[in-house]
Amino acid sequence: VLDPSTRFAWMAVGGRDVLTRITIHDRRRDAIWPISQVEAPAGANPRGLAMTPDGKQVWVANHLGNSLTVVDAASMKVVRTI
């Protein structure tokens, strides 16, 4: 999933049970792919991702955990697991 500014991309990494954020465009360096990578824990085997319309949260659907993890997009901290 991409944020509204298309600066960051989030990917579910099912084999490691994490959500990964990479920088795909940084205007300070005028560079493309990937400049930085940050990970946040997710539930068991994350598969689906959605971003809130305001770009503040990423929702992660955990296939094997039968749960939803809500992650703050800016800090990459888990807000809650439902």
Coordinates of N, CA, C and O in Angstrom, one line a residue, residues 1-81:
V1 N 0.9 -1.2 0.0 CA 0.0 0.0 0.0 C 0.9 1.2 0.0 O 2.0 1.2 0.6
L2 N 0.5 2.3 -0.7 CA 1.2 3.6 -0.7 C 0.5 4.6 0.1 O -0.7 4.7 0.2
D3 N 1.3 5.5 0.7 CA 0.7 6.7 1.4 C 0.2 7.7 0.4 O 0.6 7.6 -0.8
P4 N -0.6 8.6 0.8 CA -1.2 9.6 -0.1 C -0.1 10.4 -0.9 O -0.3 10.8 -2.0
S5 N 1.1 10.7 -0.3 CA 2.1 11.4 -0.9 C 3.0 10.6 -1.8 O 3.9 11.1 -2.5
T6 N 2.8 9.3 -1.8 CA 3.6 8.3 -2.6 C 5.1 8.3 -2.2 O 5.9 8.0 -3.0
R7 N 5.4 8.7 -1.0 CA 6.8 8.7 -0.5 C 7.1 7.4 0.1 O 8.3 7.0 0.0
F8 N 6.2 6.8 0.8 CA 6.4 5.5 1.5 C 5.5 4.4 0.9 O 4.4 4.6 0.4
A9 N 6.0 3.2 1.0 CA 5.3 2.0 0.6 C 5.4 1.0 1.8 O 6.4 0.9 2.4
W10 N 4.2 0.4 2.1 CA 4.2 -0.6 3.2 C 3.9 -2.0 2.5 O 3.1 -2.1 1.6
M11 N 4.6 -3.0 3.1 CA 4.5 -4.4 2.5 C 4.3 -5.4 3.7 O 5.0 -5.2 4.7
A12 N 3.4 -6.3 3.5 CA 3.3 -7.4 4.5 C 4.3 -8.5 4.2 O 4.4 -8.9 3.1
V13 N 5.0 -8.9 5.2 CA 6.0 -9.9 5.1 C 5.6 -11.1 5.9 O 5.8 -11.2 7.1
G14 N 4.8 -12.0 5.2 CA 4.1 -13.1 5.9 C 5.1 -14.1 6.6 O 4.8 -14.7 7.6
G15 N 6.2 -14.4 6.0 CA 7.1 -15.4 6.6 C 7.8 -14.9 7.8 O 8.3 -15.7 8.6
R16 N 7.8 -13.6 8.0 CA 8.5 -13.0 9.2 C 7.5 -12.3 10.2 O 7.9 -11.8 11.2
D17 N 6.2 -12.3 9.8 CA 5.2 -11.7 10.6 C 5.4 -10.3 11.0 O 5.3 -9.8 12.1
V18 N 5.8 -9.5 9.9 CA 6.1 -8.1 10.1 C 5.5 -7.2 9.0 O 5.2 -7.7 8.0
L19 N 5.3 -6.0 9.3 CA 4.9 -4.9 8.4 C 6.2 -4.1 8.1 O 6.9 -3.7 9.0
T20 N 6.5 -4.0 6.8 CA 7.8 -3.2 6.4 C 7.4 -2.0 5.7 O 6.5 -2.0 4.8
R21 N 8.0 -0.8 6.1 CA 7.8 0.4 5.4 C 9.1 0.8 4.7 O 10.2 0.8 5.3
I22 N 9.1 1.1 3.4 CA 10.3 1.5 2.7 C 10.0 2.9 2.1 O 8.9 3.3 1.8
T23 N 11.1 3.7 2.0 CA 11.0 5.0 1.4 C 11.2 4.8 -0.1 O 12.2 4.2 -0.5
I24 N 10.2 5.2 -0.9 CA 10.4 5.0 -2.4 C 10.8 6.3 -3.1 O 11.3 6.2 -4.2
H25 N 10.7 7.4 -2.4 CA 11.1 8.7 -3.0 C 11.4 9.7 -1.9 O 10.6 10.0 -1.1
D26 N 12.6 10.2 -1.9 CA 13.1 11.2 -0.9 C 13.6 12.4 -1.7 O 14.6 12.3 -2.4
R27 N 12.9 13.5 -1.6 CA 13.2 14.7 -2.3 C 14.6 15.3 -2.0 O 15.2 15.9 -2.8
R28 N 15.0 15.0 -0.7 CA 16.3 15.5 -0.3 C 17.4 14.9 -1.1 O 18.5 15.5 -1.4
R29 N 17.3 13.7 -1.5 CA 18.3 13.0 -2.3 C 17.9 12.8 -3.7 O 18.7 12.3 -4.5
D30 N 16.7 13.0 -4.1 CA 16.2 12.8 -5.4 C 16.5 11.3 -5.9 O 17.0 11.1 -6.9
A31 N 16.3 10.4 -5.0 CA 16.6 9.0 -5.2 C 15.4 8.1 -5.2 O 14.3 8.5 -4.7
I32 N 15.5 7.0 -5.9 CA 14.4 6.0 -5.9 C 14.9 4.7 -5.3 O 16.0 4.3 -5.5
W33 N 14.1 4.1 -4.6 CA 14.0 2.7 -4.1 C 15.3 2.1 -3.6 O 16.3 2.1 -4.3
P34 N 15.3 1.4 -2.5 CA 14.7 1.9 -1.2 C 15.8 2.7 -0.5 O 17.0 2.3 -0.5
I35 N 15.4 3.7 0.1 CA 16.4 4.5 0.9 C 16.4 4.1 2.3 O 17.5 3.9 2.9
S36 N 15.3 3.8 2.9 CA 15.3 3.3 4.3 C 14.2 2.2 4.4 O 13.2 2.1 3.6
Q37 N 14.4 1.4 5.5 CA 13.4 0.3 5.7 C 13.2 0.3 7.2 O 14.1 0.3 8.0
V38 N 11.9 0.2 7.7 CA 11.5 0.2 9.1 C 10.5 -1.0 9.2 O 9.6 -1.1 8.3
E39 N 10.6 -1.8 10.2 CA 9.7 -2.8 10.4 C 8.9 -2.7 11.7 O 9.4 -2.1 12.7
A40 N 7.7 -3.2 11.7 CA 6.8 -3.3 12.9 C 6.3 -4.7 13.0 O 6.0 -5.3 12.0
P41 N 6.1 -5.2 14.2 CA 5.5 -6.5 14.4 C 4.1 -6.5 13.9 O 3.3 -5.5 14.1
A42 N 3.6 -7.6 13.3 CA 2.2 -7.8 13.0 C 1.8 -9.2 13.5 O 2.6 -9.8 14.3
G43 N 0.6 -9.6 13.2 CA 0.2 -10.9 13.7 C 0.7 -12.0 12.8 O 1.6 -11.8 12.0
A44 N 0.2 -13.2 13.0 CA 0.7 -14.4 12.3 C 0.3 -14.3 10.9 O -0.9 -14.3 10.5
N45 N 1.3 -14.3 10.0 CA 1.1 -14.4 8.5 C 0.3 -13.2 8.0 O -0.8 -13.4 7.4
P46 N 0.8 -12.0 8.1 CA 0.1 -10.9 7.5 C -0.1 -11.0 6.0 O 0.9 -11.4 5.4
R47 N -1.2 -10.6 5.5 CA -1.5 -10.8 4.1 C -2.0 -9.5 3.5 O -1.6 -9.0 2.4
G48 N -3.1 -9.0 4.0 CA -3.8 -7.8 3.5 C -3.4 -6.5 4.2 O -3.2 -6.5 5.4
L49 N -3.3 -5.4 3.4 CA -3.0 -4.1 3.9 C -4.0 -3.1 3.4 O -4.5 -3.2 2.3
A50 N -4.3 -2.1 4.3 CA -5.1 -1.0 3.9 C -4.6 0.2 4.7 O -4.2 0.1 5.8
M51 N -4.7 1.4 4.1 CA -4.3 2.6 4.7 C -5.6 3.5 4.9 O -6.4 3.5 4.1
T52 N -5.7 4.1 6.1 CA -6.8 5.0 6.3 C -6.7 6.2 5.3 O -5.6 6.5 4.9
P53 N -7.9 6.8 4.9 CA -7.8 7.8 4.0 C -6.9 9.0 4.3 O -6.4 9.7 3.4
D54 N -6.8 9.3 5.6 CA -5.9 10.4 6.0 C -4.4 10.0 6.0 O -3.5 10.8 6.3
G55 N -4.1 8.7 5.8 CA -2.7 8.3 5.8 C -2.0 8.1 7.1 O -0.8 7.9 7.2
K56 N -2.8 8.1 8.2 CA -2.2 8.1 9.5 C -2.1 6.7 10.1 O -1.3 6.5 11.0
Q57 N -2.8 5.7 9.6 CA -2.7 4.3 10.1 C -2.7 3.3 8.9 O -3.3 3.6 7.9
V58 N -2.0 2.2 9.2 CA -2.0 1.1 8.3 C -2.7 -0.1 9.0 O -2.3 -0.3 10.1
W59 N -3.6 -0.7 8.4 CA -4.3 -1.8 8.9 C -3.8 -3.1 8.3 O -3.7 -3.2 7.1
V60 N -3.4 -4.1 9.1 CA -2.8 -5.3 8.6 C -3.7 -6.5 8.9 O -4.0 -6.7 10.1
A61 N -4.2 -7.2 7.9 CA -5.0 -8.4 8.1 C -4.1 -9.6 8.3 O -3.3 -9.9 7.4
N62 N -4.1 -10.3 9.4 CA -3.3 -11.4 9.7 C -4.0 -12.7 9.5 O -5.0 -13.0 10.2
H63 N -3.6 -13.4 8.4 CA -4.3 -14.6 8.0 C -4.4 -15.7 9.0 O -5.4 -16.1 9.4
L64 N -3.3 -16.1 9.5 CA -3.2 -17.2 10.5 C -3.6 -16.8 11.9 O -4.1 -17.6 12.7
G65 N -3.4 -15.5 12.2 CA -3.8 -15.0 13.5 C -5.3 -14.7 13.6 O -5.8 -14.4 14.7
N66 N -6.0 -14.6 12.5 CA -7.4 -14.2 12.4 C -7.6 -12.9 13.2 O -8.5 -12.8 14.1
S67 N -6.7 -11.9 12.9 CA -6.7 -10.7 13.6 C -6.4 -9.5 12.7 O -6.0 -9.7 11.5
L68 N -6.6 -8.3 13.2 CA -6.3 -7.1 12.5 C -5.3 -6.3 13.4 O -5.7 -6.0 14.5
T69 N -4.2 -5.9 12.9 CA -3.2 -5.1 13.6 C -3.3 -3.7 13.0 O -3.2 -3.5 11.8
V70 N -3.4 -2.7 13.9 CA -3.5 -1.3 13.5 C -2.1 -0.7 13.9 O -1.7 -0.7 15.0
V71 N -1.5 -0.1 12.9 CA -0.1 0.5 13.1 C -0.1 1.9 12.7 O -0.7 2.4 11.7
D72 N 0.5 2.8 13.6 CA 0.6 4.2 13.3 C 1.7 4.3 12.2 O 2.8 3.9 12.3
A73 N 1.3 5.0 11.1 CA 2.1 5.1 9.9 C 3.4 5.9 10.1 O 4.4 5.6 9.6
A74 N 3.3 6.9 11.0 CA 4.5 7.8 11.2 C 5.5 7.1 12.1 O 6.7 7.1 11.8
S75 N 5.1 6.6 13.2 CA 6.0 6.0 14.2 C 6.3 4.5 14.0 O 7.2 4.0 14.6
M76 N 5.4 3.8 13.2 CA 5.5 2.4 13.0 C 5.3 1.6 14.3 O 5.9 0.6 14.5
K77 N 4.5 2.2 15.2 CA 4.2 1.5 16.5 C 2.8 0.9 16.3 O 1.9 1.4 15.7
V78 N 2.7 -0.3 16.9 CA 1.4 -1.0 16.9 C 0.4 -0.2 17.9 O 0.7 0.1 19.0
V79 N -0.7 0.2 17.3 CA -1.7 1.0 18.1 C -2.6 0.0 18.9 O -2.9 0.1 20.1
R80 N -3.1 -1.1 18.2 CA -3.9 -2.1 18.8 C -4.0 -3.3 17.9 O -3.7 -3.2 16.7
T81 N -4.4 -4.4 18.4 CA -4.7 -5.6 17.7 C -6.1 -6.0 18.0 O -6.5 -6.1 19.1

